[in-house]
Amino acid sequence: MSETIVKVVVCSGTACYVMGGSELLLLDDHIPAKWKGRVELEGSPCLGYCKDKSNGKAPFAMVDGELIPQATIPEILRKIGEKLGDR
């Protein structure tokens, strides 16, 4: 049985980048040691969510396909913990 890998995609389009997405790309520095190797972080060109205000506000991130508007490092870490079953 293999360990669960959580995929985090951070939008690095212009709006997200200037609204804090640049800090989100430093997520690896905040991942607890017990999660190392179980989280895959990827920057992405514009994900397009900012074009529809019903999605919320930038910066956007996705954790295993689940959209997080106004994403912050603590919020992303909380969601990773949920996905790993380790809060």
PDB file of N, CA, C and O in Angstrom, residues 4-11 24 27 31 35 38-42 47 49 60-69 71-85:
ATOM      1  N   THR A   4      -0.397   8.184   0.625  1.00  0.00           N
ATOM      2  CA  THR A   4      -1.173   9.193  -0.082  1.00  0.00           C
ATOM      3  C   THR A   4      -0.283  10.373  -0.427  1.00  0.00           C
ATOM      4  O   THR A   4       0.479  10.851   0.412  1.00  0.00           O
ATOM      5  N   ILE A   5      -0.376  10.833  -1.668  1.00  0.00           N
ATOM      6  CA  ILE A   5       0.329  12.034  -2.100  1.00  0.00           C
ATOM      7  C   ILE A   5      -0.730  13.097  -2.369  1.00  0.00           C
ATOM      8  O   ILE A   5      -1.692  12.854  -3.091  1.00  0.00           O
ATOM      9  N   VAL A   6      -0.555  14.260  -1.766  1.00  0.00           N
ATOM     10  CA  VAL A   6      -1.476  15.371  -1.963  1.00  0.00           C
ATOM     11  C   VAL A   6      -0.834  16.337  -2.952  1.00  0.00           C
ATOM     12  O   VAL A   6       0.307  16.768  -2.751  1.00  0.00           O
ATOM     13  N   LYS A   7      -1.560  16.666  -4.009  1.00  0.00           N
ATOM     14  CA  LYS A   7      -1.044  17.580  -5.024  1.00  0.00           C
ATOM     15  C   LYS A   7      -1.598  18.982  -4.782  1.00  0.00           C
ATOM     16  O   LYS A   7      -2.804  19.174  -4.694  1.00  0.00           O
ATOM     17  N   VAL A   8      -0.688  19.937  -4.658  1.00  0.00           N
ATOM     18  CA  VAL A   8      -1.050  21.341  -4.461  1.00  0.00           C
ATOM     19  C   VAL A   8      -0.615  22.117  -5.691  1.00  0.00           C
ATOM     20  O   VAL A   8       0.555  22.056  -6.086  1.00  0.00           O
ATOM     21  N   VAL A   9      -1.558  22.814  -6.314  1.00  0.00           N
ATOM     22  CA  VAL A   9      -1.259  23.652  -7.470  1.00  0.00           C
ATOM     23  C   VAL A   9      -1.543  25.098  -7.069  1.00  0.00           C
ATOM     24  O   VAL A   9      -2.647  25.418  -6.631  1.00  0.00           O
ATOM     25  N   VAL A  10      -0.526  25.941  -7.203  1.00  0.00           N
ATOM     26  CA  VAL A  10      -0.652  27.357  -6.868  1.00  0.00           C
ATOM     27  C   VAL A  10      -0.676  28.153  -8.163  1.00  0.00           C
ATOM     28  O   VAL A  10       0.206  27.999  -9.017  1.00  0.00           O
ATOM     29  N   CYS A  11      -1.697  28.979  -8.311  1.00  0.00           N
ATOM     30  CA  CYS A  11      -1.784  29.827  -9.489  1.00  0.00           C
ATOM     31  C   CYS A  11      -0.713  30.901  -9.399  1.00  0.00           C
ATOM     32  O   CYS A  11      -0.584  31.583  -8.384  1.00  0.00           O
ATOM     33  N   LEU A  24       2.798  31.802  -1.579  1.00  0.00           N
ATOM     34  CA  LEU A  24       2.292  30.428  -1.546  1.00  0.00           C
ATOM     35  C   LEU A  24       3.266  29.456  -2.188  1.00  0.00           C
ATOM     36  O   LEU A  24       3.296  28.285  -1.836  1.00  0.00           O
ATOM     37  N   LEU A  27       5.510  27.291   0.003  1.00  0.00           N
ATOM     38  CA  LEU A  27       4.825  26.328   0.868  1.00  0.00           C
ATOM     39  C   LEU A  27       5.759  25.225   1.361  1.00  0.00           C
ATOM     40  O   LEU A  27       5.667  24.809   2.522  1.00  0.00           O
ATOM     41  N   ILE A  31       5.958  22.993   5.273  1.00  0.00           N
ATOM     42  CA  ILE A  31       5.376  21.648   5.397  1.00  0.00           C
ATOM     43  C   ILE A  31       6.043  20.912   6.562  1.00  0.00           C
ATOM     44  O   ILE A  31       7.266  20.834   6.613  1.00  0.00           O
ATOM     45  N   TRP A  35       5.088  15.243   6.921  1.00  0.00           N
ATOM     46  CA  TRP A  35       4.413  15.247   5.615  1.00  0.00           C
ATOM     47  C   TRP A  35       5.397  15.280   4.450  1.00  0.00           C
ATOM     48  O   TRP A  35       4.983  15.181   3.299  1.00  0.00           O
ATOM     49  N   ARG A  38       5.119  13.632   0.924  1.00  0.00           N
ATOM     50  CA  ARG A  38       3.715  13.280   0.708  1.00  0.00           C
ATOM     51  C   ARG A  38       2.937  14.442   0.087  1.00  0.00           C
ATOM     52  O   ARG A  38       1.737  14.335  -0.132  1.00  0.00           O
ATOM     53  N   VAL A  39       3.645  15.555  -0.169  1.00  0.00           N
ATOM     54  CA  VAL A  39       3.005  16.732  -0.752  1.00  0.00           C
ATOM     55  C   VAL A  39       3.782  17.128  -2.001  1.00  0.00           C
ATOM     56  O   VAL A  39       5.002  17.299  -1.960  1.00  0.00           O
ATOM     57  N   GLU A  40       3.067  17.250  -3.093  1.00  0.00           N
ATOM     58  CA  GLU A  40       3.664  17.652  -4.371  1.00  0.00           C
ATOM     59  C   GLU A  40       3.185  19.078  -4.662  1.00  0.00           C
ATOM     60  O   GLU A  40       1.989  19.318  -4.800  1.00  0.00           O
ATOM     61  N   LEU A  41       4.124  20.019  -4.739  1.00  0.00           N
ATOM     62  CA  LEU A  41       3.796  21.428  -4.990  1.00  0.00           C
ATOM     63  C   LEU A  41       4.153  21.787  -6.422  1.00  0.00           C
ATOM     64  O   LEU A  41       5.227  21.444  -6.906  1.00  0.00           O
ATOM     65  N   GLU A  42       3.232  22.489  -7.065  1.00  0.00           N
ATOM     66  CA  GLU A  42       3.431  22.875  -8.463  1.00  0.00           C
ATOM     67  C   GLU A  42       2.882  24.281  -8.664  1.00  0.00           C
ATOM     68  O   GLU A  42       1.789  24.602  -8.209  1.00  0.00           O
ATOM     69  N   LEU A  47      -4.764  29.922 -13.706  1.00  0.00           N
ATOM     70  CA  LEU A  47      -5.764  28.854 -13.670  1.00  0.00           C
ATOM     71  C   LEU A  47      -7.118  29.338 -14.169  1.00  0.00           C
ATOM     72  O   LEU A  47      -8.018  28.546 -14.415  1.00  0.00           O
ATOM     73  N   TYR A  49      -9.458  31.171 -12.616  1.00  0.00           N
ATOM     74  CA  TYR A  49     -10.554  31.342 -11.654  1.00  0.00           C
ATOM     75  C   TYR A  49     -10.882  32.799 -11.368  1.00  0.00           C
ATOM     76  O   TYR A  49     -12.005  33.116 -10.984  1.00  0.00           O
ATOM     77  N   PHE A  60      -5.451  32.038  -5.794  1.00  0.00           N
ATOM     78  CA  PHE A  60      -6.108  30.742  -5.830  1.00  0.00           C
ATOM     79  C   PHE A  60      -5.084  29.611  -5.752  1.00  0.00           C
ATOM     80  O   PHE A  60      -3.986  29.726  -6.284  1.00  0.00           O
ATOM     81  N   ALA A  61      -5.487  28.549  -5.094  1.00  0.00           N
ATOM     82  CA  ALA A  61      -4.684  27.328  -5.053  1.00  0.00           C
ATOM     83  C   ALA A  61      -5.660  26.159  -5.133  1.00  0.00           C
ATOM     84  O   ALA A  61      -6.853  26.313  -4.861  1.00  0.00           O
ATOM     85  N   MET A  62      -5.143  25.024  -5.522  1.00  0.00           N
ATOM     86  CA  MET A  62      -5.950  23.807  -5.563  1.00  0.00           C
ATOM     87  C   MET A  62      -5.217  22.744  -4.748  1.00  0.00           C
ATOM     88  O   MET A  62      -4.015  22.575  -4.895  1.00  0.00           O
ATOM     89  N   VAL A  63      -5.970  22.054  -3.903  1.00  0.00           N
ATOM     90  CA  VAL A  63      -5.413  20.948  -3.127  1.00  0.00           C
ATOM     91  C   VAL A  63      -6.192  19.704  -3.539  1.00  0.00           C
ATOM     92  O   VAL A  63      -7.377  19.597  -3.265  1.00  0.00           O
ATOM     93  N   ASP A  64      -5.513  18.816  -4.236  1.00  0.00           N
ATOM     94  CA  ASP A  64      -6.154  17.616  -4.797  1.00  0.00           C
ATOM     95  C   ASP A  64      -7.430  17.966  -5.549  1.00  0.00           C
ATOM     96  O   ASP A  64      -8.463  17.323  -5.383  1.00  0.00           O
ATOM     97  N   GLY A  65      -7.370  19.021  -6.356  1.00  0.00           N
ATOM     98  CA  GLY A  65      -8.494  19.402  -7.196  1.00  0.00           C
ATOM     99  C   GLY A  65      -9.538  20.265  -6.510  1.00  0.00           C
ATOM    100  O   GLY A  65     -10.499  20.685  -7.147  1.00  0.00           O
ATOM    101  N   GLU A  66      -9.376  20.542  -5.215  1.00  0.00           N
ATOM    102  CA  GLU A  66     -10.329  21.368  -4.473  1.00  0.00           C
ATOM    103  C   GLU A  66      -9.833  22.811  -4.458  1.00  0.00           C
ATOM    104  O   GLU A  66      -8.743  23.101  -3.971  1.00  0.00           O
ATOM    105  N   LEU A  67     -10.657  23.721  -4.982  1.00  0.00           N
ATOM    106  CA  LEU A  67     -10.281  25.126  -5.098  1.00  0.00           C
ATOM    107  C   LEU A  67     -10.262  25.806  -3.739  1.00  0.00           C
ATOM    108  O   LEU A  67     -11.186  25.650  -2.943  1.00  0.00           O
ATOM    109  N   ILE A  68      -9.204  26.590  -3.498  1.00  0.00           N
ATOM    110  CA  ILE A  68      -9.104  27.419  -2.295  1.00  0.00           C
ATOM    111  C   ILE A  68      -8.924  28.860  -2.749  1.00  0.00           C
ATOM    112  O   ILE A  68      -7.855  29.230  -3.234  1.00  0.00           O
ATOM    113  N   PRO A  69      -9.977  29.692  -2.628  1.00  0.00           N
ATOM    114  CA  PRO A  69      -9.841  31.108  -2.952  1.00  0.00           C
ATOM    115  C   PRO A  69      -9.195  31.844  -1.781  1.00  0.00           C
ATOM    116  O   PRO A  69      -9.234  31.364  -0.650  1.00  0.00           O
ATOM    117  N   ALA A  71      -6.281  32.038  -0.906  1.00  0.00           N
ATOM    118  CA  ALA A  71      -5.456  31.016  -0.266  1.00  0.00           C
ATOM    119  C   ALA A  71      -4.344  31.633   0.576  1.00  0.00           C
ATOM    120  O   ALA A  71      -3.760  32.651   0.218  1.00  0.00           O
ATOM    121  N   THR A  72      -4.095  30.981   1.709  1.00  0.00           N
ATOM    122  CA  THR A  72      -2.981  31.340   2.582  1.00  0.00           C
ATOM    123  C   THR A  72      -2.233  30.053   2.900  1.00  0.00           C
ATOM    124  O   THR A  72      -2.796  28.949   2.773  1.00  0.00           O
ATOM    125  N   ILE A  73      -1.010  30.181   3.337  1.00  0.00           N
ATOM    126  CA  ILE A  73      -0.245  28.988   3.695  1.00  0.00           C
ATOM    127  C   ILE A  73      -0.936  28.213   4.812  1.00  0.00           C
ATOM    128  O   ILE A  73      -1.105  26.997   4.698  1.00  0.00           O
ATOM    129  N   PRO A  74      -1.416  28.872   5.894  1.00  0.00           N
ATOM    130  CA  PRO A  74      -2.117  28.093   6.930  1.00  0.00           C
ATOM    131  C   PRO A  74      -3.359  27.366   6.412  1.00  0.00           C
ATOM    132  O   PRO A  74      -3.623  26.227   6.811  1.00  0.00           O
ATOM    133  N   GLU A  75      -4.107  27.995   5.523  1.00  0.00           N
ATOM    134  CA  GLU A  75      -5.308  27.353   4.976  1.00  0.00           C
ATOM    135  C   GLU A  75      -4.939  26.153   4.109  1.00  0.00           C
ATOM    136  O   GLU A  75      -5.584  25.101   4.174  1.00  0.00           O
ATOM    137  N   ILE A  76      -3.901  26.300   3.305  1.00  0.00           N
ATOM    138  CA  ILE A  76      -3.456  25.175   2.472  1.00  0.00           C
ATOM    139  C   ILE A  76      -2.961  24.031   3.357  1.00  0.00           C
ATOM    140  O   ILE A  76      -3.285  22.867   3.113  1.00  0.00           O
ATOM    141  N   LEU A  77      -2.202  24.351   4.400  1.00  0.00           N
ATOM    142  CA  LEU A  77      -1.719  23.308   5.309  1.00  0.00           C
ATOM    143  C   LEU A  77      -2.880  22.600   6.003  1.00  0.00           C
ATOM    144  O   LEU A  77      -2.860  21.377   6.181  1.00  0.00           O
ATOM    145  N   ARG A  78      -3.912  23.344   6.376  1.00  0.00           N
ATOM    146  CA  ARG A  78      -5.088  22.741   7.007  1.00  0.00           C
ATOM    147  C   ARG A  78      -5.747  21.750   6.051  1.00  0.00           C
ATOM    148  O   ARG A  78      -6.101  20.623   6.422  1.00  0.00           O
ATOM    149  N   LYS A  79      -5.886  22.160   4.784  1.00  0.00           N
ATOM    150  CA  LYS A  79      -6.516  21.297   3.785  1.00  0.00           C
ATOM    151  C   LYS A  79      -5.659  20.068   3.506  1.00  0.00           C
ATOM    152  O   LYS A  79      -6.185  18.956   3.349  1.00  0.00           O
ATOM    153  N   ILE A  80      -4.345  20.224   3.454  1.00  0.00           N
ATOM    154  CA  ILE A  80      -3.451  19.073   3.273  1.00  0.00           C
ATOM    155  C   ILE A  80      -3.639  18.089   4.420  1.00  0.00           C
ATOM    156  O   ILE A  80      -3.734  16.887   4.212  1.00  0.00           O
ATOM    157  N   GLY A  81      -3.707  18.621   5.642  1.00  0.00           N
ATOM    158  CA  GLY A  81      -3.909  17.767   6.818  1.00  0.00           C
ATOM    159  C   GLY A  81      -5.197  16.972   6.721  1.00  0.00           C
ATOM    160  O   GLY A  81      -5.238  15.785   7.065  1.00  0.00           O
ATOM    161  N   GLU A  82      -6.257  17.615   6.238  1.00  0.00           N
ATOM    162  CA  GLU A  82      -7.530  16.905   6.033  1.00  0.00           C
ATOM    163  C   GLU A  82      -7.360  15.764   5.034  1.00  0.00           C
ATOM    164  O   GLU A  82      -7.830  14.656   5.249  1.00  0.00           O
ATOM    165  N   LYS A  83      -6.687  16.081   3.925  1.00  0.00           N
ATOM    166  CA  LYS A  83      -6.516  15.076   2.870  1.00  0.00           C
ATOM    167  C   LYS A  83      -5.651  13.901   3.339  1.00  0.00           C
ATOM    168  O   LYS A  83      -5.868  12.762   2.930  1.00  0.00           O
ATOM    169  N   LEU A  84      -4.671  14.195   4.191  1.00  0.00           N
ATOM    170  CA  LEU A  84      -3.792  13.138   4.692  1.00  0.00           C
ATOM    171  C   LEU A  84      -4.377  12.445   5.918  1.00  0.00           C
ATOM    172  O   LEU A  84      -3.807  11.470   6.402  1.00  0.00           O
ATOM    173  N   GLY A  85      -5.510  12.968   6.405  1.00  0.00           N
ATOM    174  CA  GLY A  85      -6.118  12.395   7.604  1.00  0.00           C
ATOM    175  C   GLY A  85      -5.310  12.693   8.842  1.00  0.00           C
ATOM    176  O   GLY A  85      -5.309  11.934   9.804  1.00  0.00           O
TER     177      GLY A  85
END
